[in-house]
Amino acid sequence: MEKTWRWFGKKDSITLEMLRQIGVEGIVTALYDLPPDEVWTEDAINDLSRFIGNAGLHWSVAESLPVAEEIKYAGAGRDQLIENYKTSLINLSKAGVKTVCYNFMPAIDWVRTDLNRILPDGTSTLYFDKIRFAYFDCRILQREGAEGNYTPEELEKIATLGQSITAEEKAALIDTIIVKTQGFIHRKISEGTDPVEEFRKLLQQYQGIDKDQLRENLKYFLEKVIPVAEAEGVTLCIHPDDPPFPVFGLPRIVTGETDIAWIMNLLDSKRNGLAFCAGSLSAGAHNDTPLLALRFAEKIGFAHLRSTELLPDGDFIETSHLGGNGKLIEVIRILEREKPNIPMRVDHGRVMLDDVHNNHNPGYSFYGRMFALAQVEGMMAVVRNEIDSE
Ligand code: DNO
């Protein structure tokens, strides 16, 4: 697989020169300065592509070409927004970017409650604490009907947490769940607004939208964009839901085997592809990550390599790339055989060494990801060796 790296554009303090030194071959990026609903123009794409090319690298994957919320909830403006999406796809294709990652998670992309869970060795990782998340949902957001989504035991734990949680901890929860994790990937929580209020408004747009309806909306979108992807030779890769279970009472439609099969069977096109995020999938107790890689290998156009460990009470932690439920060595064994030419990126990394002095986006440290890349390269070398000696 091609070794790629998620790079956040010209303002990223991790430079392309640094990435060349650590063996990165291709770049995964987006037009981060644009609001999510705007067309990616040829000029803007070419400018970024040239910048990457001048550093001796190439733009391998667009992640993400964001799907506007209005497309997901089927608002009045969705047809125009889908037209914009098609234009962006064509423009990316003209610049040679033939792999595009997107997701169809309503209102919120990935969810964590702690961005700096300290490990015994002094490094830190990302963590999802079910009770803290539920506390945010029931007590801070005060979502109507939220209590109904939790068990009596969980509600008791929320009440207990309510007795000890500090104002700083509450503010940190808001910041982590709906501001920091969402901000850098084109979210709608604008600066200077009350994030909780803004998020409530966003959730309201999904009232009455159940799993079937959300699937219908995805189908509507894909039926319009896949023919363009076909004509352009662009593979659109849907990213699994992170985590792969419902949150905030919102439907989730990319959580595991049945969901993925449903999407892949919608349209018989190799351009209707999957971004195999081992980390997201591994956070679902129902998922066997290597089995999913094998089952959908034909449709996998891009891979995100990371892993999680499921803990009691619904928590999960992002583990070393060598451990956990992602079983990356097995996933690599499958993908190196079935899809040796697709781009893969190491997803997330611990905060370690000098990372603590840099304000990297959550999950996207430098040393932590470099360390993980070395581990992944090691696994890839072992697998290639196995393949070569067959
Ligand atoms: C977080 C990422 C997500 C992902 C997008 C793909 O670290 O995994 O932001 O890139 O959801 O569309």
GROMACS .gro file of C-alpha atoms and ligand atoms in nm:
model
  402
    1MET     CA    1   0.000   0.000   0.000
    2GLU     CA    2   0.106   0.357  -0.056
    3LYS     CA    3   0.222   0.526   0.265
    4THR     CA    4   0.023   0.845   0.299
    5TRP     CA    5  -0.014   1.104   0.574
    6ARG     CA    6  -0.298   1.336   0.669
    7TRP     CA    7  -0.157   1.685   0.629
    8PHE     CA    8  -0.359   1.994   0.718
    9GLY     CA    9  -0.243   2.226   0.444
   10LYS     CA   10   0.010   2.505   0.416
   11LYS     CA   11  -0.051   2.619   0.774
   12ASP     CA   12   0.029   2.275   0.919
   13SER     CA   13   0.338   2.301   1.142
   14ILE     CA   14   0.431   1.951   1.019
   15THR     CA   15   0.590   2.039   0.686
   16LEU     CA   16   0.603   1.836   0.366
   17GLU     CA   17   0.983   1.832   0.396
   18MET     CA   18   0.949   1.662   0.734
   19LEU     CA   19   0.714   1.408   0.582
   20ARG     CA   20   0.956   1.322   0.302
   21GLN     CA   21   1.224   1.251   0.560
   22ILE     CA   22   1.007   0.995   0.734
   23GLY     CA   23   0.920   0.804   0.419
   24VAL     CA   24   0.575   0.939   0.340
   25GLU     CA   25   0.487   0.884  -0.026
   26GLY     CA   26   0.149   1.050  -0.074
   27ILE     CA   27  -0.053   1.327   0.089
   28VAL     CA   28  -0.406   1.312   0.223
   29THR     CA   29  -0.555   1.656   0.256
   30ALA     CA   30  -0.849   1.887   0.193
   31LEU     CA   31  -0.921   2.253   0.125
   32TYR     CA   32  -0.951   2.323   0.496
   33ASP     CA   33  -1.013   2.695   0.462
   34LEU     CA   34  -1.335   2.653   0.268
   35PRO     CA   35  -1.676   2.631   0.433
   36PRO     CA   36  -1.813   2.276   0.391
   37ASP     CA   37  -2.075   2.356   0.130
   38GLU     CA   38  -1.859   2.540  -0.121
   39VAL     CA   39  -1.725   2.423  -0.454
   40TRP     CA   40  -1.359   2.325  -0.461
   41THR     CA   41  -1.242   2.531  -0.755
   42GLU     CA   42  -0.981   2.421  -1.006
   43ASP     CA   43  -0.760   2.712  -0.905
   44ALA     CA   44  -0.765   2.631  -0.536
   45ILE     CA   45  -0.707   2.262  -0.600
   46ASN     CA   46  -0.425   2.326  -0.846
   47ASP     CA   47  -0.258   2.570  -0.612
   48LEU     CA   48  -0.246   2.314  -0.331
   49SER     CA   49  -0.153   2.034  -0.565
   50ARG     CA   50   0.142   2.236  -0.703
   51PHE     CA   51   0.258   2.318  -0.352
   52ILE     CA   52   0.262   1.947  -0.268
   53GLY     CA   53   0.429   1.862  -0.599
   54ASN     CA   54   0.703   2.119  -0.541
   55ALA     CA   55   0.795   1.935  -0.224
   56GLY     CA   56   0.845   1.614  -0.422
   57LEU     CA   57   0.518   1.455  -0.308
   58HIS     CA   58   0.175   1.416  -0.461
   59TRP     CA   59  -0.183   1.467  -0.348
   60SER     CA   60  -0.308   1.112  -0.321
   61VAL     CA   61  -0.644   1.138  -0.141
   62ALA     CA   62  -0.897   1.413  -0.074
   63GLU     CA   63  -1.012   1.364   0.285
   64SER     CA   64  -1.271   1.467   0.337
   65LEU     CA   65  -1.472   1.617   0.058
   66PRO     CA   66  -1.741   1.698   0.312
   67VAL     CA   67  -2.104   1.617   0.245
   68ALA     CA   68  -2.313   1.915   0.352
   69GLU     CA   69  -2.549   1.857   0.643
   70GLU     CA   70  -2.837   1.962   0.421
   71ILE     CA   71  -2.763   1.669   0.190
   72LYS     CA   72  -2.768   1.434   0.489
   73TYR     CA   73  -3.097   1.559   0.627
   74ALA     CA   74  -3.244   1.624   0.280
   75GLY     CA   75  -3.296   1.997   0.321
   76ALA     CA   76  -3.444   2.218   0.051
   77GLY     CA   77  -3.103   2.310  -0.089
   78ARG     CA   78  -2.968   1.959  -0.130
   79ASP     CA   79  -2.989   1.941  -0.509
   80GLN     CA   80  -2.773   2.248  -0.551
   81LEU     CA   81  -2.529   2.118  -0.291
   82ILE     CA   82  -2.506   1.787  -0.474
   83GLU     CA   83  -2.431   1.979  -0.795
   84ASN     CA   84  -2.152   2.157  -0.608
   85TYR     CA   85  -2.022   1.821  -0.491
   86LYS     CA   86  -2.013   1.690  -0.846
   87THR     CA   87  -1.821   1.996  -0.962
   88SER     CA   88  -1.568   1.951  -0.684
   89LEU     CA   89  -1.525   1.587  -0.782
   90ILE     CA   90  -1.463   1.681  -1.144
   91ASN     CA   91  -1.213   1.948  -1.041
   92LEU     CA   92  -1.027   1.706  -0.816
   93SER     CA   93  -1.016   1.452  -1.094
   94LYS     CA   94  -0.871   1.705  -1.338
   95ALA     CA   95  -0.589   1.765  -1.090
   96GLY     CA   96  -0.525   1.390  -1.069
   97VAL     CA   97  -0.681   1.331  -0.726
   98LYS     CA   98  -0.868   1.007  -0.788
   99THR     CA   99  -0.949   0.890  -0.436
  100VAL     CA  100  -1.203   1.083  -0.231
  101CYS     CA  101  -1.303   1.004   0.127
  102TYR     CA  102  -1.632   1.121   0.276
  103ASN     CA  103  -1.865   1.027   0.555
  104PHE     CA  104  -2.238   1.031   0.615
  105MET     CA  105  -2.244   1.081   0.991
  106PRO     CA  106  -2.526   1.317   1.085
  107ALA     CA  107  -2.438   1.632   1.281
  108ILE     CA  108  -2.121   1.502   1.441
  109ASP     CA  109  -1.811   1.333   1.305
  110TRP     CA  110  -1.593   1.135   1.547
  111VAL     CA  111  -1.669   1.136   1.921
  112ARG     CA  112  -1.423   1.126   2.212
  113THR     CA  113  -1.451   1.251   2.569
  114ASP     CA  114  -1.082   1.277   2.656
  115LEU     CA  115  -0.809   1.388   2.418
  116ASN     CA  116  -0.523   1.340   2.663
  117ARG     CA  117  -0.569   1.019   2.855
  118ILE     CA  118  -0.229   0.973   3.019
  119LEU     CA  119  -0.075   0.626   2.988
  120PRO     CA  120   0.167   0.473   3.239
  121ASP     CA  121   0.467   0.562   3.017
  122GLY     CA  122   0.378   0.934   3.017
  123THR     CA  123   0.242   0.951   2.663
  124SER     CA  124  -0.127   1.024   2.607
  125THR     CA  125  -0.401   0.889   2.386
  126LEU     CA  126  -0.767   0.941   2.296
  127TYR     CA  127  -1.047   0.795   2.505
  128PHE     CA  128  -1.426   0.754   2.499
  129ASP     CA  129  -1.591   0.742   2.839
  130LYS     CA  130  -1.952   0.633   2.799
  131ILE     CA  131  -2.074   0.785   3.126
  132ARG     CA  132  -1.906   1.119   3.066
  133PHE     CA  133  -2.051   1.121   2.717
  134ALA     CA  134  -2.395   1.038   2.857
  135TYR     CA  135  -2.353   1.312   3.118
  136PHE     CA  136  -2.286   1.560   2.839
  137ASP     CA  137  -2.589   1.434   2.648
  138CYS     CA  138  -2.837   1.432   2.940
  139ARG     CA  139  -2.714   1.711   3.166
  140ILE     CA  140  -2.523   1.962   2.954
  141LEU     CA  141  -2.695   1.933   2.618
  142GLN     CA  142  -3.019   1.835   2.794
  143ARG     CA  143  -3.137   1.663   2.480
  144GLU     CA  144  -3.504   1.578   2.490
  145GLY     CA  145  -3.552   1.207   2.549
  146ALA     CA  146  -3.179   1.149   2.607
  147GLU     CA  147  -3.238   0.950   2.928
  148GLY     CA  148  -3.428   0.695   2.722
  149ASN     CA  149  -3.104   0.601   2.544
  150TYR     CA  150  -2.932   0.486   2.863
  151THR     CA  151  -2.990   0.198   3.104
  152PRO     CA  152  -3.103   0.254   3.467
  153GLU     CA  153  -2.748   0.162   3.583
  154GLU     CA  154  -2.599   0.417   3.347
  155LEU     CA  155  -2.843   0.684   3.463
  156GLU     CA  156  -2.737   0.613   3.820
  157LYS     CA  157  -2.372   0.657   3.725
  158ILE     CA  158  -2.455   0.984   3.550
  159ALA     CA  159  -2.620   1.106   3.872
  160THR     CA  160  -2.314   1.004   4.075
  161LEU     CA  161  -2.083   1.183   3.832
  162GLY     CA  162  -2.309   1.488   3.864
  163GLN     CA  163  -2.219   1.514   4.231
  164SER     CA  164  -1.846   1.543   4.174
  165ILE     CA  165  -1.791   1.688   3.825
  166THR     CA  166  -1.634   2.035   3.833
  167ALA     CA  167  -1.715   2.338   3.619
  168GLU     CA  168  -1.377   2.297   3.444
  169GLU     CA  169  -1.450   1.936   3.365
  170LYS     CA  170  -1.788   2.030   3.218
  171ALA     CA  171  -1.630   2.299   3.004
  172ALA     CA  172  -1.365   2.051   2.890
  173LEU     CA  173  -1.634   1.802   2.789
  174ILE     CA  174  -1.808   2.061   2.573
  175ASP     CA  175  -1.481   2.165   2.419
  176THR     CA  176  -1.375   1.807   2.347
  177ILE     CA  177  -1.700   1.661   2.218
  178ILE     CA  178  -1.829   1.937   1.995
  179VAL     CA  179  -1.556   2.194   1.947
  180LYS     CA  180  -1.200   2.055   1.930
  181THR     CA  181  -1.268   1.720   1.764
  182GLN     CA  182  -1.503   1.875   1.510
  183GLY     CA  183  -1.343   2.212   1.448
  184PHE     CA  184  -1.056   2.110   1.226
  185ILE     CA  185  -1.261   1.894   0.994
  186HIS     CA  186  -1.507   2.150   0.859
  187ARG     CA  187  -1.770   2.160   1.128
  188LYS     CA  188  -2.049   2.401   1.177
  189ILE     CA  189  -1.976   2.521   1.526
  190SER     CA  190  -1.852   2.868   1.446
  191GLU     CA  191  -1.620   3.059   1.675
  192GLY     CA  192  -1.773   3.313   1.908
  193THR     CA  193  -2.104   3.127   1.938
  194ASP     CA  194  -2.239   2.917   2.222
  195PRO     CA  195  -2.133   2.571   2.103
  196VAL     CA  196  -2.402   2.387   2.295
  197GLU     CA  197  -2.674   2.608   2.150
  198GLU     CA  198  -2.533   2.569   1.799
  199PHE     CA  199  -2.513   2.195   1.836
  200ARG     CA  200  -2.875   2.179   1.957
  201LYS     CA  201  -2.982   2.360   1.641
  202LEU     CA  202  -2.787   2.116   1.427
  203LEU     CA  203  -2.948   1.819   1.601
  204GLN     CA  204  -3.292   1.965   1.546
  205GLN     CA  205  -3.245   1.933   1.172
  206TYR     CA  206  -3.244   1.558   1.217
  207GLN     CA  207  -3.572   1.533   1.403
  208GLY     CA  208  -3.779   1.257   1.251
  209ILE     CA  209  -3.489   1.115   1.051
  210ASP     CA  210  -3.448   0.749   1.132
  211LYS     CA  211  -3.205   0.494   0.992
  212ASP     CA  212  -3.422   0.419   0.688
  213GLN     CA  213  -3.458   0.785   0.603
  214LEU     CA  214  -3.087   0.851   0.640
  215ARG     CA  215  -3.019   0.555   0.413
  216GLU     CA  216  -3.262   0.699   0.160
  217ASN     CA  217  -3.074   1.028   0.172
  218LEU     CA  218  -2.742   0.853   0.115
  219LYS     CA  219  -2.893   0.661  -0.175
  220TYR     CA  220  -3.024   0.984  -0.328
  221PHE     CA  221  -2.677   1.137  -0.299
  222LEU     CA  222  -2.490   0.836  -0.438
  223GLU     CA  223  -2.726   0.789  -0.731
  224LYS     CA  224  -2.633   1.140  -0.840
  225VAL     CA  225  -2.261   1.148  -0.768
  226ILE     CA  226  -2.147   0.795  -0.855
  227PRO     CA  227  -2.211   0.840  -1.230
  228VAL     CA  228  -1.979   1.142  -1.217
  229ALA     CA  229  -1.721   0.943  -1.022
  230GLU     CA  230  -1.752   0.668  -1.287
  231ALA     CA  231  -1.697   0.910  -1.571
  232GLU     CA  232  -1.397   1.065  -1.396
  233GLY     CA  233  -1.242   0.743  -1.268
  234VAL     CA  234  -1.263   0.869  -0.910
  235THR     CA  235  -1.327   0.625  -0.625
  236LEU     CA  236  -1.554   0.766  -0.358
  237CYS     CA  237  -1.480   0.597  -0.027
  238ILE     CA  238  -1.727   0.615   0.257
  239HIS     CA  239  -1.577   0.632   0.606
  240PRO     CA  240  -1.736   0.418   0.879
  241ASP     CA  241  -1.910   0.586   1.169
  242ASP     CA  242  -1.682   0.665   1.458
  243PRO     CA  243  -1.778   0.516   1.698
  244PRO     CA  244  -1.988   0.258   1.511
  245PHE     CA  245  -2.299   0.288   1.726
  246PRO     CA  246  -2.574   0.550   1.760
  247VAL     CA  247  -2.495   0.869   1.951
  248PHE     CA  248  -2.730   1.153   2.055
  249GLY     CA  249  -3.023   0.946   1.934
  250LEU     CA  250  -2.903   1.001   1.576
  251PRO     CA  251  -2.915   0.718   1.326
  252ARG     CA  252  -2.584   0.567   1.215
  253ILE     CA  253  -2.568   0.382   0.884
  254VAL     CA  254  -2.205   0.273   0.847
  255THR     CA  255  -2.149   0.068   1.161
  256GLY     CA  256  -2.059  -0.283   1.048
  257GLU     CA  257  -2.106  -0.565   0.801
  258THR     CA  258  -2.479  -0.531   0.731
  259ASP     CA  259  -2.460  -0.155   0.685
  260ILE     CA  260  -2.155  -0.167   0.463
  261ALA     CA  261  -2.303  -0.446   0.250
  262TRP     CA  262  -2.620  -0.239   0.209
  263ILE     CA  263  -2.423   0.059   0.078
  264MET     CA  264  -2.194  -0.145  -0.144
  265ASN     CA  265  -2.493  -0.322  -0.298
  266LEU     CA  266  -2.676   0.002  -0.368
  267LEU     CA  267  -2.494   0.063  -0.692
  268ASP     CA  268  -2.293  -0.187  -0.880
  269SER     CA  269  -1.990   0.032  -0.932
  270LYS     CA  270  -1.630   0.000  -0.825
  271ARG     CA  271  -1.638   0.377  -0.773
  272ASN     CA  272  -1.878   0.324  -0.483
  273GLY     CA  273  -1.601   0.235  -0.241
  274LEU     CA  274  -1.512   0.199   0.124
  275ALA     CA  275  -1.251   0.379   0.336
  276PHE     CA  276  -1.151   0.095   0.563
  277CYS     CA  277  -1.102   0.266   0.900
  278ALA     CA  278  -0.982  -0.020   1.119
  279GLY     CA  279  -0.991   0.203   1.426
  280SER     CA  280  -1.353   0.314   1.390
  281LEU     CA  281  -1.476  -0.036   1.311
  282SER     CA  282  -1.275  -0.193   1.593
  283ALA     CA  283  -1.465   0.017   1.850
  284GLY     CA  284  -1.780  -0.186   1.784
  285ALA     CA  285  -1.807  -0.507   1.986
  286HIS     CA  286  -2.003  -0.652   1.694
  287ASN     CA  287  -1.716  -0.608   1.447
  288ASP     CA  288  -1.434  -0.846   1.359
  289THR     CA  289  -1.200  -0.605   1.183
  290PRO     CA  290  -0.992  -0.849   0.971
  291LEU     CA  291  -1.306  -1.036   0.867
  292LEU     CA  292  -1.456  -0.710   0.745
  293ALA     CA  293  -1.138  -0.631   0.551
  294LEU     CA  294  -1.160  -0.967   0.380
  295ARG     CA  295  -1.531  -0.943   0.312
  296PHE     CA  296  -1.513  -0.598   0.152
  297ALA     CA  297  -1.158  -0.604   0.010
  298GLU     CA  298  -1.284  -0.557  -0.343
  299LYS     CA  299  -1.449  -0.227  -0.246
  300ILE     CA  300  -1.176  -0.086  -0.024
  301GLY     CA  301  -1.013   0.215  -0.191
  302PHE     CA  302  -0.835   0.368   0.107
  303ALA     CA  303  -0.725   0.242   0.449
  304HIS     CA  304  -0.693   0.411   0.788
  305LEU     CA  305  -0.479   0.206   1.019
  306ARG     CA  306  -0.530   0.236   1.395
  307SER     CA  307  -0.674   0.027   1.673
  308THR     CA  308  -0.888   0.046   1.986
  309GLU     CA  309  -0.954  -0.163   2.290
  310LEU     CA  310  -1.304  -0.205   2.426
  311LEU     CA  311  -1.328  -0.160   2.799
  312PRO     CA  312  -1.603  -0.252   3.044
  313ASP     CA  313  -1.909  -0.025   3.063
  314GLY     CA  314  -1.893   0.087   2.699
  315ASP     CA  315  -1.566   0.282   2.717
  316PHE     CA  316  -1.292   0.245   2.458
  317ILE     CA  317  -0.933   0.361   2.431
  318GLU     CA  318  -0.710   0.410   2.128
  319THR     CA  319  -0.428   0.158   2.167
  320SER     CA  320  -0.087   0.102   2.017
  321HIS     CA  321  -0.105   0.021   1.647
  322LEU     CA  322   0.045  -0.316   1.738
  323GLY     CA  323  -0.231  -0.411   1.982
  324GLY     CA  324  -0.604  -0.389   2.043
  325ASN     CA  325  -0.911  -0.498   1.858
  326GLY     CA  326  -0.808  -0.352   1.520
  327LYS     CA  327  -0.574  -0.650   1.467
  328LEU     CA  328  -0.375  -0.447   1.219
  329ILE     CA  329  -0.125  -0.716   1.128
  330GLU     CA  330  -0.415  -0.930   1.004
  331VAL     CA  331  -0.575  -0.636   0.825
  332ILE     CA  332  -0.242  -0.558   0.656
  333ARG     CA  333  -0.203  -0.925   0.559
  334ILE     CA  334  -0.537  -0.905   0.380
  335LEU     CA  335  -0.496  -0.563   0.220
  336GLU     CA  336  -0.137  -0.616   0.101
  337ARG     CA  337  -0.260  -0.922  -0.087
  338GLU     CA  338  -0.596  -0.800  -0.209
  339LYS     CA  339  -0.532  -0.429  -0.253
  340PRO     CA  340  -0.155  -0.367  -0.266
  341ASN     CA  341  -0.188  -0.038  -0.455
  342ILE     CA  342  -0.433   0.156  -0.245
  343PRO     CA  343  -0.327   0.449  -0.028
  344MET     CA  344  -0.317   0.385   0.345
  345ARG     CA  345  -0.251   0.628   0.622
  346VAL     CA  346  -0.159   0.575   0.980
  347ASP     CA  347  -0.454   0.713   1.168
  348HIS     CA  348  -0.402   0.896   1.494
  349GLY     CA  349  -0.103   0.857   1.719
  350ARG     CA  350  -0.016   0.916   2.080
  351VAL     CA  351   0.107   1.251   2.205
  352MET     CA  352   0.470   1.185   2.291
  353LEU     CA  353   0.808   1.356   2.326
  354ASP     CA  354   0.805   1.706   2.178
  355ASP     CA  355   0.441   1.670   2.067
  356VAL     CA  356   0.338   1.816   2.404
  357HIS     CA  357   0.481   2.153   2.300
  358ASN     CA  358   0.291   2.161   1.973
  359ASN     CA  359  -0.070   2.236   1.927
  360HIS     CA  360  -0.142   1.954   1.683
  361ASN     CA  361  -0.499   1.865   1.595
  362PRO     CA  362  -0.636   1.602   1.832
  363GLY     CA  363  -0.512   1.259   1.724
  364TYR     CA  364  -0.273   1.407   1.470
  365SER     CA  365   0.053   1.439   1.661
  366PHE     CA  366   0.386   1.425   1.480
  367TYR     CA  367   0.609   1.195   1.683
  368GLY     CA  368   0.319   0.971   1.782
  369ARG     CA  369   0.213   0.920   1.423
  370MET     CA  370   0.572   0.882   1.306
  371PHE     CA  371   0.620   0.611   1.567
  372ALA     CA  372   0.302   0.438   1.451
  373LEU     CA  373   0.410   0.467   1.088
  374ALA     CA  374   0.733   0.287   1.174
  375GLN     CA  375   0.532   0.011   1.340
  376VAL     CA  376   0.301  -0.017   1.040
  377GLU     CA  377   0.596  -0.022   0.799
  378GLY     CA  378   0.741  -0.306   1.003
  379MET     CA  379   0.419  -0.502   0.975
  380MET     CA  380   0.403  -0.432   0.602
  381ALA     CA  381   0.760  -0.553   0.555
  382VAL     CA  382   0.683  -0.878   0.735
  383VAL     CA  383   0.376  -0.934   0.520
  384ARG     CA  384   0.557  -0.853   0.196
  385ASN     CA  385   0.823  -1.097   0.295
  386GLU     CA  386   0.558  -1.364   0.349
  387ILE     CA  387   0.404  -1.289   0.010
  388ASP     CA  388   0.740  -1.292  -0.169
  389SER     CA  389   0.845  -1.622  -0.021
  390GLU     CA  390   0.526  -1.803  -0.119
  391DNO     C1  391  -1.082   1.168   1.266
  391DNO     C2  392  -1.114   1.113   1.135
  391DNO     C3  393  -1.241   1.167   1.072
  391DNO     C4  394  -1.247   1.124   0.928
  391DNO     C5  395  -1.364   1.172   0.852
  391DNO     C6  396  -1.373   1.107   0.716
  391DNO     O1  397  -0.973   1.159   1.307
  391DNO     O2  398  -1.109   0.976   1.130
  391DNO     O3  399  -1.241   1.303   1.077
  391DNO     O4  400  -1.138   1.169   0.862
  391DNO     O5  401  -1.478   1.145   0.918
  391DNO     O6  402  -1.475   1.161   0.643
   0.00000   0.00000   0.00000
